[in-house]
mmCIF file of C-alpha atoms in Angstrom:
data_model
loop_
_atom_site.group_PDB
_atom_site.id
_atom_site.type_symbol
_atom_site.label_atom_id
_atom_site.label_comp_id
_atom_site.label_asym_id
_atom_site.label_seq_id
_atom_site.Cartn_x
_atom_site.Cartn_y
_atom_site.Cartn_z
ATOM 1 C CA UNK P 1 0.000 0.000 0.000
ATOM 2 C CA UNK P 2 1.739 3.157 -1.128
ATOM 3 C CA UNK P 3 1.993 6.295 1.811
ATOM 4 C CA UNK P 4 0.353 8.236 -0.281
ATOM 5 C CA UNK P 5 -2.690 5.994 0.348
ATOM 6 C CA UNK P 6 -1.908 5.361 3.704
ATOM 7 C CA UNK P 7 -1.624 9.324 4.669
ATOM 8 C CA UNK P 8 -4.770 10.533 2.762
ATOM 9 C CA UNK P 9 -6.733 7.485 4.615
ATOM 10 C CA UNK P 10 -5.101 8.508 8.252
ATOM 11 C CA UNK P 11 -5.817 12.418 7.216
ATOM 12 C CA UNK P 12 -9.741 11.463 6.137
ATOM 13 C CA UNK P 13 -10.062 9.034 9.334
ATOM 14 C CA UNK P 14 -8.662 12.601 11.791
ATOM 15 C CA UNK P 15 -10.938 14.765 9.791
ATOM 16 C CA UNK P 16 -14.095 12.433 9.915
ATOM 17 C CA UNK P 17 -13.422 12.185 13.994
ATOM 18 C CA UNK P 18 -12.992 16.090 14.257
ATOM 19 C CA UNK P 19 -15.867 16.844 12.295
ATOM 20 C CA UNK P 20 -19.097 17.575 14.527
ATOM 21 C CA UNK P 21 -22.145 15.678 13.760
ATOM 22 C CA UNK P 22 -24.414 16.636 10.936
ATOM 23 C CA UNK P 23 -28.121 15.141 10.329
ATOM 24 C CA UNK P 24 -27.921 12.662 7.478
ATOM 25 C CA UNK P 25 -29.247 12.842 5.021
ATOM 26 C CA UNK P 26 -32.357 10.593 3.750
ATOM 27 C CA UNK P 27 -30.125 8.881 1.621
ATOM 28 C CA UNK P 28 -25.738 8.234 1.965
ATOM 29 C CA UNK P 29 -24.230 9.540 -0.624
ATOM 30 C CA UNK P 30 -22.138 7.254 -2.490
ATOM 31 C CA UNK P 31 -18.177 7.423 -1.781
ATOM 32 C CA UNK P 32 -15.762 9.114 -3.838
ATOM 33 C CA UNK P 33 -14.414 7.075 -6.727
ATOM 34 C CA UNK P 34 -10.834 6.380 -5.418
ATOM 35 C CA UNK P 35 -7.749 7.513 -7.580
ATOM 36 C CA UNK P 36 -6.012 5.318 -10.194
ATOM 37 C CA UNK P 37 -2.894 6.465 -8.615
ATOM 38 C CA UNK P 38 -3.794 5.266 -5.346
ATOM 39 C CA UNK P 39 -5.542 2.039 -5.609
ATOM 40 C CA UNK P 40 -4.156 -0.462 -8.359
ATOM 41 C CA UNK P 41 -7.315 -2.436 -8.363
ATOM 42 C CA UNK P 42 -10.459 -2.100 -9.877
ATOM 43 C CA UNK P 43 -13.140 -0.194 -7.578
ATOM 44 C CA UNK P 44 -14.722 -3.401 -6.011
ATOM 45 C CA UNK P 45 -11.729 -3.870 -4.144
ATOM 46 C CA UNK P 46 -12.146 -4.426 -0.781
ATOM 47 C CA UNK P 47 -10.505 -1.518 0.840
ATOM 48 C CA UNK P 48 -13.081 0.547 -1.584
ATOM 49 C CA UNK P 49 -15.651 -1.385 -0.192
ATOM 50 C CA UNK P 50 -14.558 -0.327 3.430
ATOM 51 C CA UNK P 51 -14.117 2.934 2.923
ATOM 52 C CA UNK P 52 -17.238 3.255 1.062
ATOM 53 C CA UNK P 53 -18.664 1.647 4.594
ATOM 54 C CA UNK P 54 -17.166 4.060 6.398
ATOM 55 C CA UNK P 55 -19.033 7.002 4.216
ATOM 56 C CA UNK P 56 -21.827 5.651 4.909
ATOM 57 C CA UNK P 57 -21.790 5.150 8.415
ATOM 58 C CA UNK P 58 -19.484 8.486 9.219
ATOM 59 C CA UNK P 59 -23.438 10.418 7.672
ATOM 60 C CA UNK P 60 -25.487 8.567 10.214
ATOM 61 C CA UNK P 61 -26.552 10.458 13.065
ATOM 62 C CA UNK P 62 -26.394 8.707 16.605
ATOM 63 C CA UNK P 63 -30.035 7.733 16.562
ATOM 64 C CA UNK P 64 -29.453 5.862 13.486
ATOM 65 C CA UNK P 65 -26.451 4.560 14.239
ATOM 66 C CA UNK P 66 -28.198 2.654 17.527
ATOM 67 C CA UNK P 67 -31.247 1.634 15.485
ATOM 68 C CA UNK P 68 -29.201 0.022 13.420
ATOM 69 C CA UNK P 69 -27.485 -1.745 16.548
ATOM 70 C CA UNK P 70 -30.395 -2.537 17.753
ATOM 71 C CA UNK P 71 -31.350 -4.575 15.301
ATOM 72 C CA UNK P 72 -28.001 -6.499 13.643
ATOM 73 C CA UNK P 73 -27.282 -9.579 13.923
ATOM 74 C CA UNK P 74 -24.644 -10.756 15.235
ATOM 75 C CA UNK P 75 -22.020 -9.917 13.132
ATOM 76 C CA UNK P 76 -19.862 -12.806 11.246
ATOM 77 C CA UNK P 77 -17.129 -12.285 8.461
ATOM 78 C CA UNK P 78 -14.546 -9.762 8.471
ATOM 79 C CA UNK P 79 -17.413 -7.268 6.531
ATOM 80 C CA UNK P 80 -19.368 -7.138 9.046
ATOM 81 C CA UNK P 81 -17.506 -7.200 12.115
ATOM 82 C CA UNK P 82 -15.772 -3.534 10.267
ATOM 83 C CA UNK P 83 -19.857 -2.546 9.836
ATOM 84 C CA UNK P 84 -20.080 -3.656 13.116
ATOM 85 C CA UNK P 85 -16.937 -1.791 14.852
ATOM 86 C CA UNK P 86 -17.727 1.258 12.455
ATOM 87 C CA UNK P 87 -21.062 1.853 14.097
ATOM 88 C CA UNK P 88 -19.838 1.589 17.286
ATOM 89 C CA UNK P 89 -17.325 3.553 16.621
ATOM 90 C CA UNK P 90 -19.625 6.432 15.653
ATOM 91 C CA UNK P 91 -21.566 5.710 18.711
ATOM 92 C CA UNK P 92 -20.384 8.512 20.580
ATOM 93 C CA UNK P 93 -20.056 6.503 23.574
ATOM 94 C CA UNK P 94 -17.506 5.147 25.871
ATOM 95 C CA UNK P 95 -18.680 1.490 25.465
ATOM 96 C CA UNK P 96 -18.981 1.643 22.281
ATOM 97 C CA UNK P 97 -15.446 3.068 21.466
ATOM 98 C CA UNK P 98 -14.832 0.139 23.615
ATOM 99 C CA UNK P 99 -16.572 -2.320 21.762
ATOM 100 C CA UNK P 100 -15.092 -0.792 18.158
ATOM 101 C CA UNK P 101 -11.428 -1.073 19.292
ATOM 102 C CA UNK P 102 -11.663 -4.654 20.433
ATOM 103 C CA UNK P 103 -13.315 -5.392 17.134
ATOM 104 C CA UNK P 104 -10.892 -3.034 15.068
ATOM 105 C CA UNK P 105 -8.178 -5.764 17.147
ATOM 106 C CA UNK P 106 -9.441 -8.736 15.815
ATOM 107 C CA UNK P 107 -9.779 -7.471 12.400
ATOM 108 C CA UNK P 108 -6.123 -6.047 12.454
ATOM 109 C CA UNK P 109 -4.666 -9.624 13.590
ATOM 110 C CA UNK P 110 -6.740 -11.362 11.140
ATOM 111 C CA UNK P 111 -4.316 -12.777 8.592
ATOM 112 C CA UNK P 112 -6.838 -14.046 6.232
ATOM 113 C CA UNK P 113 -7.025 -10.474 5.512
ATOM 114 C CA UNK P 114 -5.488 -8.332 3.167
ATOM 115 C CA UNK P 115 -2.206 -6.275 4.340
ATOM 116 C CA UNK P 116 -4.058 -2.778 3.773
ATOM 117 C CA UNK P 117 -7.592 -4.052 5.321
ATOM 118 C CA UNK P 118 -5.599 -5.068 8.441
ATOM 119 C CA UNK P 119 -4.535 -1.461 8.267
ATOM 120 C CA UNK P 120 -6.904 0.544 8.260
ATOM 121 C CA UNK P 121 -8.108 -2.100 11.055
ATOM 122 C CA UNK P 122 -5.547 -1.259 12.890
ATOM 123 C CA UNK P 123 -5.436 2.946 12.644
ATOM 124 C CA UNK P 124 -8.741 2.792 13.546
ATOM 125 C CA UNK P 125 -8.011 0.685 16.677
ATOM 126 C CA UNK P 126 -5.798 2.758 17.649
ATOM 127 C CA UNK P 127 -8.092 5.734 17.276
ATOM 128 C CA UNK P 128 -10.668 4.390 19.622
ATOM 129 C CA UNK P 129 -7.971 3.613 22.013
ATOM 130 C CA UNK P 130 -7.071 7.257 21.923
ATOM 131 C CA UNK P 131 -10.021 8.658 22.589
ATOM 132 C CA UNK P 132 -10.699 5.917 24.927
ATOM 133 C CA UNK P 133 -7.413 7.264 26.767
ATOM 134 C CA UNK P 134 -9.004 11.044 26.441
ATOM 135 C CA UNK P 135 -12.155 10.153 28.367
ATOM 136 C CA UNK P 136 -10.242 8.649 30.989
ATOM 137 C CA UNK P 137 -7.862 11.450 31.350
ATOM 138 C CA UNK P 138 -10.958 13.897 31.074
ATOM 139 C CA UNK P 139 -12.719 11.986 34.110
ATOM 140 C CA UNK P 140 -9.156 12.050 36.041
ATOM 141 C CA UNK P 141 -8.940 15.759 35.259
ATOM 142 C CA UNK P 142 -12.798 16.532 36.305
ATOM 143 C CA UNK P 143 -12.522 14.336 39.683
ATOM 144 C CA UNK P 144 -9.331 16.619 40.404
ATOM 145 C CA UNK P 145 -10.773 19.721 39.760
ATOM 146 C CA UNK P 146 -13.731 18.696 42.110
ATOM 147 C CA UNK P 147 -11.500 17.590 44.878
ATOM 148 C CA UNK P 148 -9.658 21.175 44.205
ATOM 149 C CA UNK P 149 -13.340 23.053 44.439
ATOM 150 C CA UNK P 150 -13.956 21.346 47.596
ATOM 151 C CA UNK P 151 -10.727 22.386 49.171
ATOM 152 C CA UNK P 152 -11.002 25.918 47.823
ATOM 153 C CA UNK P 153 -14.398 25.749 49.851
ATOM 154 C CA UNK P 154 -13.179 24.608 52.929
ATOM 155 C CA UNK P 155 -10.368 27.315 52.759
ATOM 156 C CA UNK P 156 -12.676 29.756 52.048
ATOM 157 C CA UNK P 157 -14.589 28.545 55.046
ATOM 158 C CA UNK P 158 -11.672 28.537 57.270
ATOM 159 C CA UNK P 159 -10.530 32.530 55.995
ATOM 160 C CA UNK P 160 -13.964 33.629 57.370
ATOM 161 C CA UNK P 161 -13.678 32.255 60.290
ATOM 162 C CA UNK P 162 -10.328 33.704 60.648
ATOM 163 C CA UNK P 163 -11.575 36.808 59.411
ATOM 164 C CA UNK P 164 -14.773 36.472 61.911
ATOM 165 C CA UNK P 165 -12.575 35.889 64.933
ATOM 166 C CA UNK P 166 -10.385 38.705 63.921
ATOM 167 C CA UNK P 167 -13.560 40.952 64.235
ATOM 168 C CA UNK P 168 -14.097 40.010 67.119
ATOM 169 C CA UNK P 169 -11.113 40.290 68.744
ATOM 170 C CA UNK P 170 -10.753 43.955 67.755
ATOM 171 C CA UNK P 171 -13.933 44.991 69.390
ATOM 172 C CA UNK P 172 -13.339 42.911 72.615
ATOM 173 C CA UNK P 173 -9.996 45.424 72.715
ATOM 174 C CA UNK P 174 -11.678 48.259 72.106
ATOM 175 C CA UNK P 175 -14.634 47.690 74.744
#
């Protein structure tokens, strides 16, 4: 697989999880014929195949995306397993980045597949992981800052009591 291929699909996968969600639309669009230059094989290949999955799912708004959860199958073949890891990866949920980066893992290992399937498999395993590792770090972060309000509160309570004692002192000395 040549870089150039490699870059523009790590530079569409950072744009696609950057972008903010839009409402689909009634109908995906179909994906983007890919370059001659880039792809050797005809259009049917299957990395077209999985990127045009990943169009299609990347429209979806949340609500669709767990409709169509709701009601797969469970998934078998490496096709759907990536359908599979895809939605939850555009879950826009903890578990579900969960659940796409363990599935992202098997695909990546799975020799029976193609060098370039395996990875794009494996960026986008190690995309969930990363945000995986943001939420965490996030929750970290917000549990510190609350333990750092509730000190600032108790010091603030502590500084009026100083401050009320104070007061009082001065007019005891001036009685």
């Amino acid at each position: 697989m040549s870089r150039a291929l490699i870059s523009s699909l790590v530079l569409s996968l950072m744009v696609t999880a950057c972008a903010s969600p839009t409402p689909a639309p009634i109908e995906p669009p179909p994906p983007p014929p890919p370059a001659p230059a880039e792809v050797p094989e005809a259009s049917d290949s299957p990395l077209a195949h999985w990127l045009g999955l990943q169009a299609a799912v990347v429209t979806m708004s949340v609500g669709q995306v767990e409709a169509v959860l709701e009601s797969m199958p469970r998934p078998e073949g490496a096709d759907q397993l990536f359908c599979f890891g895809l939605l939850h990866h555009q879950s826009q949920t903890y578990n579900g980045w969960m659940q796409a980066r363990d599935v992202f893992r098997l695909l990546s290992q799975d020799e029976a597949l193609p060098d370039e399937l395996r990875q794009v498999a494996g960026i986008l395993e190690a995309f969930n992981q990363s945000r995986i590792n943001a939420h965490q770090r996030y929750a970290q972060l917000q549990q510190q800052i609350d333990e750092l309000e509730q000190q600032k509160q108790l010091l603030d309570e502590k500084i009026q009591a100083i401050t009320d004692l104070e007061a009082a002192i001065s007019t005891r000395k001036e009685q």
